[in-house]
């Protein structure tokens, strides 16, 4: 989730900082410039790591009294890898999907097509609801809806006795990273342009064919299960008439696998009982130690 990145940049030290040691001034300028900033195709900078590796001689530029140093340093960068599993908090629920917060990063989006199946959006409560059908998994795999999202007709036809799992705001959720998107917004002659670079696993032709035909993954051959390499793709969009500028970095995630979703869904009574047994063992061990001391 966090990586170390070596960066080379020109650090400008203003004249009022000349009284300090050069290394101290360089560190202060790095901490003021880089943390909480997204570096394109790199990630979100968290903080500086250690001292600067190299600090060049100061260079004066005509008309500027500051000293310009070529500096090599390291940064702690938030950049999860594709298929990494993370835990966050549900921050917002809309008909398009869920927005998840990691505390220091707010732009994690889980689209409705990547929810647990079958799921639907309840307009009255404004929450996504998972209604698992344990006995119909095979039927759904043979001819079911490949989108995994219930329609309004299926929502009305579901009985009140069906098991419902609501994804409530503020709950902890476990998700898997599917794509990392970096967006660069620039002003051009044609207007405001947003160029997005997406990093994700490429899809094999066999997996696309299975998805279109509705066949289950269990019927695929061994060769079809080979993990495809990570690839990058760029696209440009005109934002001249857009009211909202996209985030510089946002993550597309999924909970459409076993073990993913709200943590409370996968917490059983056996887990709680195991914790109680451990506490009892600790208490018995303490009593034995007291007896031996007496």
PDB file of C-alpha atoms in Angstrom:
ATOM      1  CA  UNK A   1       0.000   0.000   0.000  1.00  0.00           C
ATOM      2  CA  UNK A   2       2.889   2.370   0.772  1.00  0.00           C
ATOM      3  CA  UNK A   3       6.055   2.513  -1.315  1.00  0.00           C
ATOM      4  CA  UNK A   4       9.343   4.393  -1.139  1.00  0.00           C
ATOM      5  CA  UNK A   5      10.015   6.618  -4.129  1.00  0.00           C
ATOM      6  CA  UNK A   6      13.293   8.351  -4.995  1.00  0.00           C
ATOM      7  CA  UNK A   7      12.738  11.834  -6.427  1.00  0.00           C
ATOM      8  CA  UNK A   8      15.108  14.379  -7.947  1.00  0.00           C
ATOM      9  CA  UNK A   9      13.905  17.979  -7.932  1.00  0.00           C
ATOM     10  CA  UNK A  10      15.140  21.550  -7.745  1.00  0.00           C
ATOM     11  CA  UNK A  11      14.497  22.964  -4.273  1.00  0.00           C
ATOM     12  CA  UNK A  12      14.342  26.741  -3.946  1.00  0.00           C
ATOM     13  CA  UNK A  13      15.554  28.186  -0.606  1.00  0.00           C
ATOM     14  CA  UNK A  14      14.456  31.802   0.033  1.00  0.00           C
ATOM     15  CA  UNK A  15      17.013  34.302   1.431  1.00  0.00           C
ATOM     16  CA  UNK A  16      15.495  34.453   4.928  1.00  0.00           C
ATOM     17  CA  UNK A  17      16.408  30.764   5.423  1.00  0.00           C
ATOM     18  CA  UNK A  18      20.111  31.253   4.665  1.00  0.00           C
ATOM     19  CA  UNK A  19      20.837  31.518   8.418  1.00  0.00           C
ATOM     20  CA  UNK A  20      19.887  27.848   8.806  1.00  0.00           C
ATOM     21  CA  UNK A  21      22.001  24.870   7.756  1.00  0.00           C
ATOM     22  CA  UNK A  22      21.384  24.014   4.098  1.00  0.00           C
ATOM     23  CA  UNK A  23      20.129  20.510   4.876  1.00  0.00           C
ATOM     24  CA  UNK A  24      17.583  21.862   7.403  1.00  0.00           C
ATOM     25  CA  UNK A  25      16.283  24.387   4.884  1.00  0.00           C
ATOM     26  CA  UNK A  26      16.040  21.740   2.182  1.00  0.00           C
ATOM     27  CA  UNK A  27      14.029  19.437   4.446  1.00  0.00           C
ATOM     28  CA  UNK A  28      11.667  22.258   5.395  1.00  0.00           C
ATOM     29  CA  UNK A  29      10.989  23.124   1.746  1.00  0.00           C
ATOM     30  CA  UNK A  30      10.412  19.467   0.808  1.00  0.00           C
ATOM     31  CA  UNK A  31       7.903  19.036   3.640  1.00  0.00           C
ATOM     32  CA  UNK A  32       6.084  22.199   2.578  1.00  0.00           C
ATOM     33  CA  UNK A  33       5.940  21.250  -1.112  1.00  0.00           C
ATOM     34  CA  UNK A  34       5.275  17.513  -1.442  1.00  0.00           C
ATOM     35  CA  UNK A  35       3.098  15.986   1.345  1.00  0.00           C
ATOM     36  CA  UNK A  36      -0.614  15.629   0.501  1.00  0.00           C
ATOM     37  CA  UNK A  37       0.189  16.083  -3.172  1.00  0.00           C
ATOM     38  CA  UNK A  38      -0.490  13.611  -5.983  1.00  0.00           C
ATOM     39  CA  UNK A  39       2.453  12.837  -8.260  1.00  0.00           C
ATOM     40  CA  UNK A  40       1.174  11.705 -11.653  1.00  0.00           C
ATOM     41  CA  UNK A  41       1.583   7.959 -12.252  1.00  0.00           C
ATOM     42  CA  UNK A  42       3.241   7.670  -8.834  1.00  0.00           C
ATOM     43  CA  UNK A  43       0.719   8.178  -6.020  1.00  0.00           C
ATOM     44  CA  UNK A  44      -0.231  10.360  -3.073  1.00  0.00           C
ATOM     45  CA  UNK A  45       2.769  11.671  -1.136  1.00  0.00           C
ATOM     46  CA  UNK A  46       2.503  11.034   2.604  1.00  0.00           C
ATOM     47  CA  UNK A  47       5.784  12.397   3.968  1.00  0.00           C
ATOM     48  CA  UNK A  48       9.524  12.684   3.466  1.00  0.00           C
ATOM     49  CA  UNK A  49      11.574   9.604   4.331  1.00  0.00           C
ATOM     50  CA  UNK A  50      14.909  10.222   6.028  1.00  0.00           C
ATOM     51  CA  UNK A  51      17.483  12.813   5.056  1.00  0.00           C
ATOM     52  CA  UNK A  52      18.124  13.984   1.525  1.00  0.00           C
ATOM     53  CA  UNK A  53      20.442  11.642  -0.364  1.00  0.00           C
ATOM     54  CA  UNK A  54      22.193  14.325  -2.405  1.00  0.00           C
ATOM     55  CA  UNK A  55      22.204  18.132  -2.174  1.00  0.00           C
ATOM     56  CA  UNK A  56      23.858  20.060  -4.975  1.00  0.00           C
ATOM     57  CA  UNK A  57      25.460  23.470  -4.792  1.00  0.00           C
ATOM     58  CA  UNK A  58      23.188  26.500  -4.653  1.00  0.00           C
ATOM     59  CA  UNK A  59      22.687  28.355  -7.926  1.00  0.00           C
ATOM     60  CA  UNK A  60      21.562  31.978  -8.131  1.00  0.00           C
ATOM     61  CA  UNK A  61      19.240  33.082 -10.911  1.00  0.00           C
ATOM     62  CA  UNK A  62      19.164  36.623 -12.243  1.00  0.00           C
ATOM     63  CA  UNK A  63      16.363  38.610 -10.626  1.00  0.00           C
ATOM     64  CA  UNK A  64      15.847  36.024  -7.862  1.00  0.00           C
ATOM     65  CA  UNK A  65      17.673  36.118  -4.539  1.00  0.00           C
ATOM     66  CA  UNK A  66      16.826  32.494  -3.660  1.00  0.00           C
ATOM     67  CA  UNK A  67      19.308  29.624  -3.910  1.00  0.00           C
ATOM     68  CA  UNK A  68      18.322  26.731  -6.189  1.00  0.00           C
ATOM     69  CA  UNK A  69      19.645  23.293  -5.199  1.00  0.00           C
ATOM     70  CA  UNK A  70      19.412  20.041  -7.155  1.00  0.00           C
ATOM     71  CA  UNK A  71      18.279  17.558  -4.472  1.00  0.00           C
ATOM     72  CA  UNK A  72      17.744  13.786  -4.502  1.00  0.00           C
ATOM     73  CA  UNK A  73      15.485  12.533  -1.711  1.00  0.00           C
ATOM     74  CA  UNK A  74      12.962   9.809  -0.852  1.00  0.00           C
ATOM     75  CA  UNK A  75       9.226  10.039  -0.219  1.00  0.00           C
ATOM     76  CA  UNK A  76       6.645   7.721   1.321  1.00  0.00           C
ATOM     77  CA  UNK A  77       3.924   7.390  -1.329  1.00  0.00           C
ATOM     78  CA  UNK A  78       0.480   5.827  -1.074  1.00  0.00           C
ATOM     79  CA  UNK A  79      -0.011   3.621  -4.113  1.00  0.00           C
ATOM     80  CA  UNK A  80      -1.798   0.295  -3.644  1.00  0.00           C
ATOM     81  CA  UNK A  81      -1.136  -2.390  -6.204  1.00  0.00           C
ATOM     82  CA  UNK A  82      -3.864  -3.887  -8.384  1.00  0.00           C
ATOM     83  CA  UNK A  83      -5.727  -6.752  -6.632  1.00  0.00           C
ATOM     84  CA  UNK A  84      -4.597  -5.571  -3.179  1.00  0.00           C
ATOM     85  CA  UNK A  85      -7.208  -5.941  -0.406  1.00  0.00           C
ATOM     86  CA  UNK A  86      -7.747  -2.894   1.831  1.00  0.00           C
ATOM     87  CA  UNK A  87     -10.121  -1.900   4.617  1.00  0.00           C
ATOM     88  CA  UNK A  88     -11.898   1.457   4.679  1.00  0.00           C
ATOM     89  CA  UNK A  89     -15.067   3.178   5.886  1.00  0.00           C
ATOM     90  CA  UNK A  90     -18.220   3.678   3.832  1.00  0.00           C
ATOM     91  CA  UNK A  91     -18.496   7.452   3.365  1.00  0.00           C
ATOM     92  CA  UNK A  92     -21.271   7.824   0.787  1.00  0.00           C
ATOM     93  CA  UNK A  93     -23.915   5.651  -0.879  1.00  0.00           C
ATOM     94  CA  UNK A  94     -25.490   6.616  -4.201  1.00  0.00           C
ATOM     95  CA  UNK A  95     -27.281   4.824  -7.002  1.00  0.00           C
ATOM     96  CA  UNK A  96     -23.995   4.690  -8.931  1.00  0.00           C
ATOM     97  CA  UNK A  97     -22.108   2.954  -6.114  1.00  0.00           C
ATOM     98  CA  UNK A  98     -20.195   3.496  -2.880  1.00  0.00           C
ATOM     99  CA  UNK A  99     -17.511   5.993  -1.946  1.00  0.00           C
ATOM    100  CA  UNK A 100     -15.040   4.659   0.615  1.00  0.00           C
ATOM    101  CA  UNK A 101     -12.673   6.632   2.837  1.00  0.00           C
ATOM    102  CA  UNK A 102      -9.302   5.457   4.113  1.00  0.00           C
ATOM    103  CA  UNK A 103      -9.006   8.387   6.520  1.00  0.00           C
ATOM    104  CA  UNK A 104      -6.249  10.126   4.581  1.00  0.00           C
ATOM    105  CA  UNK A 105      -7.616   9.254   1.118  1.00  0.00           C
ATOM    106  CA  UNK A 106     -11.253   9.812   0.152  1.00  0.00           C
ATOM    107  CA  UNK A 107     -11.431   8.864  -3.543  1.00  0.00           C
ATOM    108  CA  UNK A 108     -12.147   5.136  -3.521  1.00  0.00           C
ATOM    109  CA  UNK A 109     -15.211   4.210  -5.579  1.00  0.00           C
ATOM    110  CA  UNK A 110     -17.035   0.866  -5.751  1.00  0.00           C
ATOM    111  CA  UNK A 111     -19.436   0.877  -8.736  1.00  0.00           C
ATOM    112  CA  UNK A 112     -22.789  -0.875  -8.531  1.00  0.00           C
ATOM    113  CA  UNK A 113     -21.660  -3.518 -11.016  1.00  0.00           C
ATOM    114  CA  UNK A 114     -18.934  -4.654  -8.604  1.00  0.00           C
ATOM    115  CA  UNK A 115     -21.165  -5.272  -5.551  1.00  0.00           C
ATOM    116  CA  UNK A 116     -21.865  -8.672  -4.029  1.00  0.00           C
ATOM    117  CA  UNK A 117     -24.378 -10.496  -6.208  1.00  0.00           C
ATOM    118  CA  UNK A 118     -27.305 -10.070  -6.209  1.00  0.00           C
ATOM    119  CA  UNK A 119     -27.436  -6.503  -4.861  1.00  0.00           C
ATOM    120  CA  UNK A 120     -29.725  -3.539  -5.432  1.00  0.00           C
ATOM    121  CA  UNK A 121     -29.994   0.101  -4.379  1.00  0.00           C
ATOM    122  CA  UNK A 122     -32.870   0.931  -2.022  1.00  0.00           C
ATOM    123  CA  UNK A 123     -34.063   4.438  -2.896  1.00  0.00           C
ATOM    124  CA  UNK A 124     -36.008   4.853   0.367  1.00  0.00           C
ATOM    125  CA  UNK A 125     -33.051   4.224   2.669  1.00  0.00           C
ATOM    126  CA  UNK A 126     -30.407   5.317   0.174  1.00  0.00           C
ATOM    127  CA  UNK A 127     -28.358   2.173   0.875  1.00  0.00           C
ATOM    128  CA  UNK A 128     -27.076  -0.749  -1.147  1.00  0.00           C
ATOM    129  CA  UNK A 129     -28.519  -4.099  -0.025  1.00  0.00           C
ATOM    130  CA  UNK A 130     -27.118  -7.560  -0.657  1.00  0.00           C
ATOM    131  CA  UNK A 131     -29.661 -10.383  -0.740  1.00  0.00           C
ATOM    132  CA  UNK A 132     -27.681 -13.628  -1.113  1.00  0.00           C
ATOM    133  CA  UNK A 133     -29.457 -16.606  -2.669  1.00  0.00           C
ATOM    134  CA  UNK A 134     -27.422 -19.523  -1.379  1.00  0.00           C
ATOM    135  CA  UNK A 135     -29.325 -22.204  -3.278  1.00  0.00           C
ATOM    136  CA  UNK A 136     -29.518 -20.430  -6.617  1.00  0.00           C
ATOM    137  CA  UNK A 137     -25.823 -19.825  -7.272  1.00  0.00           C
ATOM    138  CA  UNK A 138     -25.669 -22.437 -10.050  1.00  0.00           C
ATOM    139  CA  UNK A 139     -28.864 -21.172 -11.688  1.00  0.00           C
ATOM    140  CA  UNK A 140     -27.555 -17.624 -11.661  1.00  0.00           C
ATOM    141  CA  UNK A 141     -24.290 -18.760 -13.238  1.00  0.00           C
ATOM    142  CA  UNK A 142     -26.100 -20.541 -16.112  1.00  0.00           C
ATOM    143  CA  UNK A 143     -28.518 -17.827 -17.210  1.00  0.00           C
ATOM    144  CA  UNK A 144     -28.522 -15.055 -14.636  1.00  0.00           C
ATOM    145  CA  UNK A 145     -27.898 -11.358 -14.980  1.00  0.00           C
ATOM    146  CA  UNK A 146     -24.202 -10.802 -15.582  1.00  0.00           C
ATOM    147  CA  UNK A 147     -24.327  -7.315 -14.090  1.00  0.00           C
ATOM    148  CA  UNK A 148     -25.086  -8.663 -10.616  1.00  0.00           C
ATOM    149  CA  UNK A 149     -27.418  -5.746  -9.830  1.00  0.00           C
ATOM    150  CA  UNK A 150     -31.096  -6.343  -9.251  1.00  0.00           C
ATOM    151  CA  UNK A 151     -33.684  -4.455 -11.230  1.00  0.00           C
ATOM    152  CA  UNK A 152     -36.721  -2.746  -9.749  1.00  0.00           C
ATOM    153  CA  UNK A 153     -38.913  -5.724 -10.777  1.00  0.00           C
ATOM    154  CA  UNK A 154     -36.733  -8.217  -8.951  1.00  0.00           C
ATOM    155  CA  UNK A 155     -36.628  -5.927  -5.918  1.00  0.00           C
ATOM    156  CA  UNK A 156     -40.418  -5.796  -5.726  1.00  0.00           C
ATOM    157  CA  UNK A 157     -40.701  -9.529  -6.209  1.00  0.00           C
ATOM    158  CA  UNK A 158     -38.371 -10.376  -3.317  1.00  0.00           C
ATOM    159  CA  UNK A 159     -40.126 -11.445  -0.160  1.00  0.00           C
ATOM    160  CA  UNK A 160     -39.729  -9.954   3.265  1.00  0.00           C
ATOM    161  CA  UNK A 161     -38.280 -13.232   4.561  1.00  0.00           C
ATOM    162  CA  UNK A 162     -35.218 -12.958   2.304  1.00  0.00           C
ATOM    163  CA  UNK A 163     -31.932 -12.346   4.114  1.00  0.00           C
ATOM    164  CA  UNK A 164     -30.825  -8.735   3.658  1.00  0.00           C
ATOM    165  CA  UNK A 165     -27.417  -7.216   4.334  1.00  0.00           C
ATOM    166  CA  UNK A 166     -27.407  -3.428   4.241  1.00  0.00           C
ATOM    167  CA  UNK A 167     -24.233  -1.475   3.563  1.00  0.00           C
ATOM    168  CA  UNK A 168     -24.636   1.320   6.099  1.00  0.00           C
ATOM    169  CA  UNK A 169     -22.730   4.591   6.187  1.00  0.00           C
ATOM    170  CA  UNK A 170     -19.802   4.554   8.624  1.00  0.00           C
ATOM    171  CA  UNK A 171     -19.326   0.771   8.546  1.00  0.00           C
ATOM    172  CA  UNK A 172     -15.918  -0.772   7.886  1.00  0.00           C
ATOM    173  CA  UNK A 173     -15.692  -2.423   4.488  1.00  0.00           C
ATOM    174  CA  UNK A 174     -13.097  -4.734   2.961  1.00  0.00           C
ATOM    175  CA  UNK A 175     -12.528  -4.229  -0.765  1.00  0.00           C
ATOM    176  CA  UNK A 176     -10.123  -5.204  -3.539  1.00  0.00           C
ATOM    177  CA  UNK A 177      -8.358  -2.654  -5.737  1.00  0.00           C
ATOM    178  CA  UNK A 178      -9.219  -3.146  -9.420  1.00  0.00           C
ATOM    179  CA  UNK A 179      -7.826  -0.019 -11.070  1.00  0.00           C
ATOM    180  CA  UNK A 180      -5.787   3.078 -10.164  1.00  0.00           C
ATOM    181  CA  UNK A 181      -6.610   6.208 -12.157  1.00  0.00           C
ATOM    182  CA  UNK A 182      -4.500   9.366 -12.462  1.00  0.00           C
ATOM    183  CA  UNK A 183      -6.119  12.425 -14.059  1.00  0.00           C
ATOM    184  CA  UNK A 184      -4.216  15.439 -15.350  1.00  0.00           C
ATOM    185  CA  UNK A 185      -6.318  18.555 -16.075  1.00  0.00           C
ATOM    186  CA  UNK A 186      -4.834  21.039 -18.572  1.00  0.00           C
ATOM    187  CA  UNK A 187      -6.018  24.168 -20.364  1.00  0.00           C
ATOM    188  CA  UNK A 188      -5.709  23.842 -24.132  1.00  0.00           C
ATOM    189  CA  UNK A 189      -6.880  25.783 -27.163  1.00  0.00           C
ATOM    190  CA  UNK A 190      -9.924  23.504 -27.361  1.00  0.00           C
ATOM    191  CA  UNK A 191     -10.774  24.105 -23.691  1.00  0.00           C
ATOM    192  CA  UNK A 192     -10.193  22.231 -20.445  1.00  0.00           C
ATOM    193  CA  UNK A 193      -8.978  18.688 -21.114  1.00  0.00           C
ATOM    194  CA  UNK A 194      -8.698  15.831 -18.612  1.00  0.00           C
ATOM    195  CA  UNK A 195      -6.255  13.040 -19.472  1.00  0.00           C
ATOM    196  CA  UNK A 196      -6.716   9.906 -17.368  1.00  0.00           C
ATOM    197  CA  UNK A 197      -4.155   7.113 -17.116  1.00  0.00           C
ATOM    198  CA  UNK A 198      -5.602   3.844 -15.805  1.00  0.00           C
ATOM    199  CA  UNK A 199      -3.575   0.954 -14.406  1.00  0.00           C
ATOM    200  CA  UNK A 200      -5.366  -2.383 -14.261  1.00  0.00           C
ATOM    201  CA  UNK A 201      -5.067  -6.040 -15.210  1.00  0.00           C
ATOM    202  CA  UNK A 202      -5.681  -6.618 -18.899  1.00  0.00           C
ATOM    203  CA  UNK A 203      -8.537  -8.952 -19.767  1.00  0.00           C
ATOM    204  CA  UNK A 204      -7.912 -12.103 -21.750  1.00  0.00           C
ATOM    205  CA  UNK A 205     -10.070 -12.945 -24.768  1.00  0.00           C
ATOM    206  CA  UNK A 206     -11.209 -16.150 -23.090  1.00  0.00           C
ATOM    207  CA  UNK A 207     -12.514 -14.308 -20.002  1.00  0.00           C
ATOM    208  CA  UNK A 208     -14.405 -11.825 -22.198  1.00  0.00           C
ATOM    209  CA  UNK A 209     -16.002 -14.700 -24.100  1.00  0.00           C
ATOM    210  CA  UNK A 210     -17.083 -16.380 -20.833  1.00  0.00           C
ATOM    211  CA  UNK A 211     -18.581 -13.116 -19.564  1.00  0.00           C
ATOM    212  CA  UNK A 212     -20.585 -12.530 -22.743  1.00  0.00           C
ATOM    213  CA  UNK A 213     -21.822 -16.123 -22.847  1.00  0.00           C
ATOM    214  CA  UNK A 214     -22.670 -16.156 -19.128  1.00  0.00           C
ATOM    215  CA  UNK A 215     -20.587 -19.271 -18.479  1.00  0.00           C
ATOM    216  CA  UNK A 216     -19.123 -19.788 -15.040  1.00  0.00           C
ATOM    217  CA  UNK A 217     -15.426 -19.623 -14.294  1.00  0.00           C
ATOM    218  CA  UNK A 218     -15.460 -23.271 -13.188  1.00  0.00           C
ATOM    219  CA  UNK A 219     -15.945 -24.414 -16.789  1.00  0.00           C
ATOM    220  CA  UNK A 220     -12.806 -22.638 -17.990  1.00  0.00           C
ATOM    221  CA  UNK A 221      -9.636 -24.461 -18.796  1.00  0.00           C
ATOM    222  CA  UNK A 222      -6.356 -24.171 -16.979  1.00  0.00           C
ATOM    223  CA  UNK A 223      -4.904 -21.920 -19.663  1.00  0.00           C
ATOM    224  CA  UNK A 224      -7.735 -19.407 -19.189  1.00  0.00           C
ATOM    225  CA  UNK A 225      -6.879 -18.881 -15.511  1.00  0.00           C
ATOM    226  CA  UNK A 226      -3.439 -17.433 -16.196  1.00  0.00           C
ATOM    227  CA  UNK A 227      -3.179 -13.993 -14.574  1.00  0.00           C
ATOM    228  CA  UNK A 228      -2.876 -11.266 -17.153  1.00  0.00           C
ATOM    229  CA  UNK A 229      -0.202  -8.549 -16.809  1.00  0.00           C
ATOM    230  CA  UNK A 230      -0.910  -5.062 -15.548  1.00  0.00           C
ATOM    231  CA  UNK A 231      -1.406  -2.549 -18.340  1.00  0.00           C
ATOM    232  CA  UNK A 232      -1.860   1.218 -18.626  1.00  0.00           C
ATOM    233  CA  UNK A 233      -4.294   3.051 -20.863  1.00  0.00           C
ATOM    234  CA  UNK A 234      -4.802   6.800 -21.376  1.00  0.00           C
ATOM    235  CA  UNK A 235      -7.934   8.663 -22.449  1.00  0.00           C
ATOM    236  CA  UNK A 236      -8.847  12.357 -22.807  1.00  0.00           C
ATOM    237  CA  UNK A 237     -12.172  14.040 -22.011  1.00  0.00           C
ATOM    238  CA  UNK A 238     -13.352  17.595 -22.670  1.00  0.00           C
ATOM    239  CA  UNK A 239     -14.288  19.319 -19.379  1.00  0.00           C
ATOM    240  CA  UNK A 240     -15.240  22.711 -20.785  1.00  0.00           C
ATOM    241  CA  UNK A 241     -18.916  22.203 -19.877  1.00  0.00           C
ATOM    242  CA  UNK A 242     -18.348  20.022 -16.808  1.00  0.00           C
ATOM    243  CA  UNK A 243     -19.291  21.394 -13.409  1.00  0.00           C
ATOM    244  CA  UNK A 244     -16.998  19.086 -11.424  1.00  0.00           C
ATOM    245  CA  UNK A 245     -13.323  18.406 -12.057  1.00  0.00           C
ATOM    246  CA  UNK A 246     -12.292  14.787 -11.375  1.00  0.00           C
ATOM    247  CA  UNK A 247      -9.825  13.974  -8.626  1.00  0.00           C
ATOM    248  CA  UNK A 248      -6.136  13.747  -9.509  1.00  0.00           C
ATOM    249  CA  UNK A 249      -6.052  10.178  -8.190  1.00  0.00           C
ATOM    250  CA  UNK A 250      -8.959   7.848  -7.644  1.00  0.00           C
ATOM    251  CA  UNK A 251      -9.257   4.112  -7.118  1.00  0.00           C
ATOM    252  CA  UNK A 252     -11.859   1.759  -8.576  1.00  0.00           C
ATOM    253  CA  UNK A 253     -12.546  -1.159  -6.252  1.00  0.00           C
ATOM    254  CA  UNK A 254     -14.726  -4.263  -6.001  1.00  0.00           C
ATOM    255  CA  UNK A 255     -16.451  -6.305  -3.284  1.00  0.00           C
ATOM    256  CA  UNK A 256     -17.776  -8.992  -5.642  1.00  0.00           C
ATOM    257  CA  UNK A 257     -15.865 -11.876  -4.048  1.00  0.00           C
ATOM    258  CA  UNK A 258     -16.145 -14.043  -0.961  1.00  0.00           C
ATOM    259  CA  UNK A 259     -14.755 -12.384   2.154  1.00  0.00           C
ATOM    260  CA  UNK A 260     -15.226  -8.893   0.743  1.00  0.00           C
ATOM    261  CA  UNK A 261     -17.823  -6.376   1.856  1.00  0.00           C
ATOM    262  CA  UNK A 262     -18.670  -5.229   5.363  1.00  0.00           C
ATOM    263  CA  UNK A 263     -16.393  -6.829   7.938  1.00  0.00           C
ATOM    264  CA  UNK A 264     -19.439  -7.571  10.114  1.00  0.00           C
ATOM    265  CA  UNK A 265     -20.796  -9.875   7.390  1.00  0.00           C
ATOM    266  CA  UNK A 266     -17.946 -12.322   7.806  1.00  0.00           C
ATOM    267  CA  UNK A 267     -17.617 -12.168  11.604  1.00  0.00           C
ATOM    268  CA  UNK A 268     -19.075 -15.330  13.171  1.00  0.00           C
ATOM    269  CA  UNK A 269     -19.897 -16.307  16.713  1.00  0.00           C
ATOM    270  CA  UNK A 270     -16.965 -18.735  16.646  1.00  0.00           C
ATOM    271  CA  UNK A 271     -14.557 -15.810  16.296  1.00  0.00           C
ATOM    272  CA  UNK A 272     -16.017 -14.116  19.372  1.00  0.00           C
ATOM    273  CA  UNK A 273     -15.947 -17.386  21.280  1.00  0.00           C
ATOM    274  CA  UNK A 274     -12.312 -17.874  20.367  1.00  0.00           C
ATOM    275  CA  UNK A 275     -11.441 -14.491  21.855  1.00  0.00           C
ATOM    276  CA  UNK A 276     -13.267 -15.373  25.072  1.00  0.00           C
ATOM    277  CA  UNK A 277     -11.393 -18.683  25.309  1.00  0.00           C
ATOM    278  CA  UNK A 278      -8.079 -16.846  24.930  1.00  0.00           C
ATOM    279  CA  UNK A 279      -9.033 -14.465  27.770  1.00  0.00           C
ATOM    280  CA  UNK A 280      -9.952 -17.428  29.989  1.00  0.00           C
ATOM    281  CA  UNK A 281      -6.595 -19.088  29.274  1.00  0.00           C
ATOM    282  CA  UNK A 282      -4.770 -15.893  30.214  1.00  0.00           C
ATOM    283  CA  UNK A 283      -6.694 -15.685  33.498  1.00  0.00           C
ATOM    284  CA  UNK A 284      -5.914 -19.344  34.341  1.00  0.00           C
ATOM    285  CA  UNK A 285      -2.218 -18.773  33.594  1.00  0.00           C
ATOM    286  CA  UNK A 286      -2.162 -15.749  35.912  1.00  0.00           C
ATOM    287  CA  UNK A 287      -3.774 -17.772  38.699  1.00  0.00           C
ATOM    288  CA  UNK A 288      -1.199 -20.559  38.282  1.00  0.00           C
ATOM    289  CA  UNK A 289       1.646 -18.049  38.530  1.00  0.00           C
ATOM    290  CA  UNK A 290       0.187 -16.570  41.720  1.00  0.00           C
ATOM    291  CA  UNK A 291      -0.140 -20.076  43.227  1.00  0.00           C
ATOM    292  CA  UNK A 292       3.474 -20.932  42.417  1.00  0.00           C
ATOM    293  CA  UNK A 293       4.696 -17.680  44.019  1.00  0.00           C
ATOM    294  CA  UNK A 294       2.799 -18.476  47.260  1.00  0.00           C
TER     295      UNK A 294
END
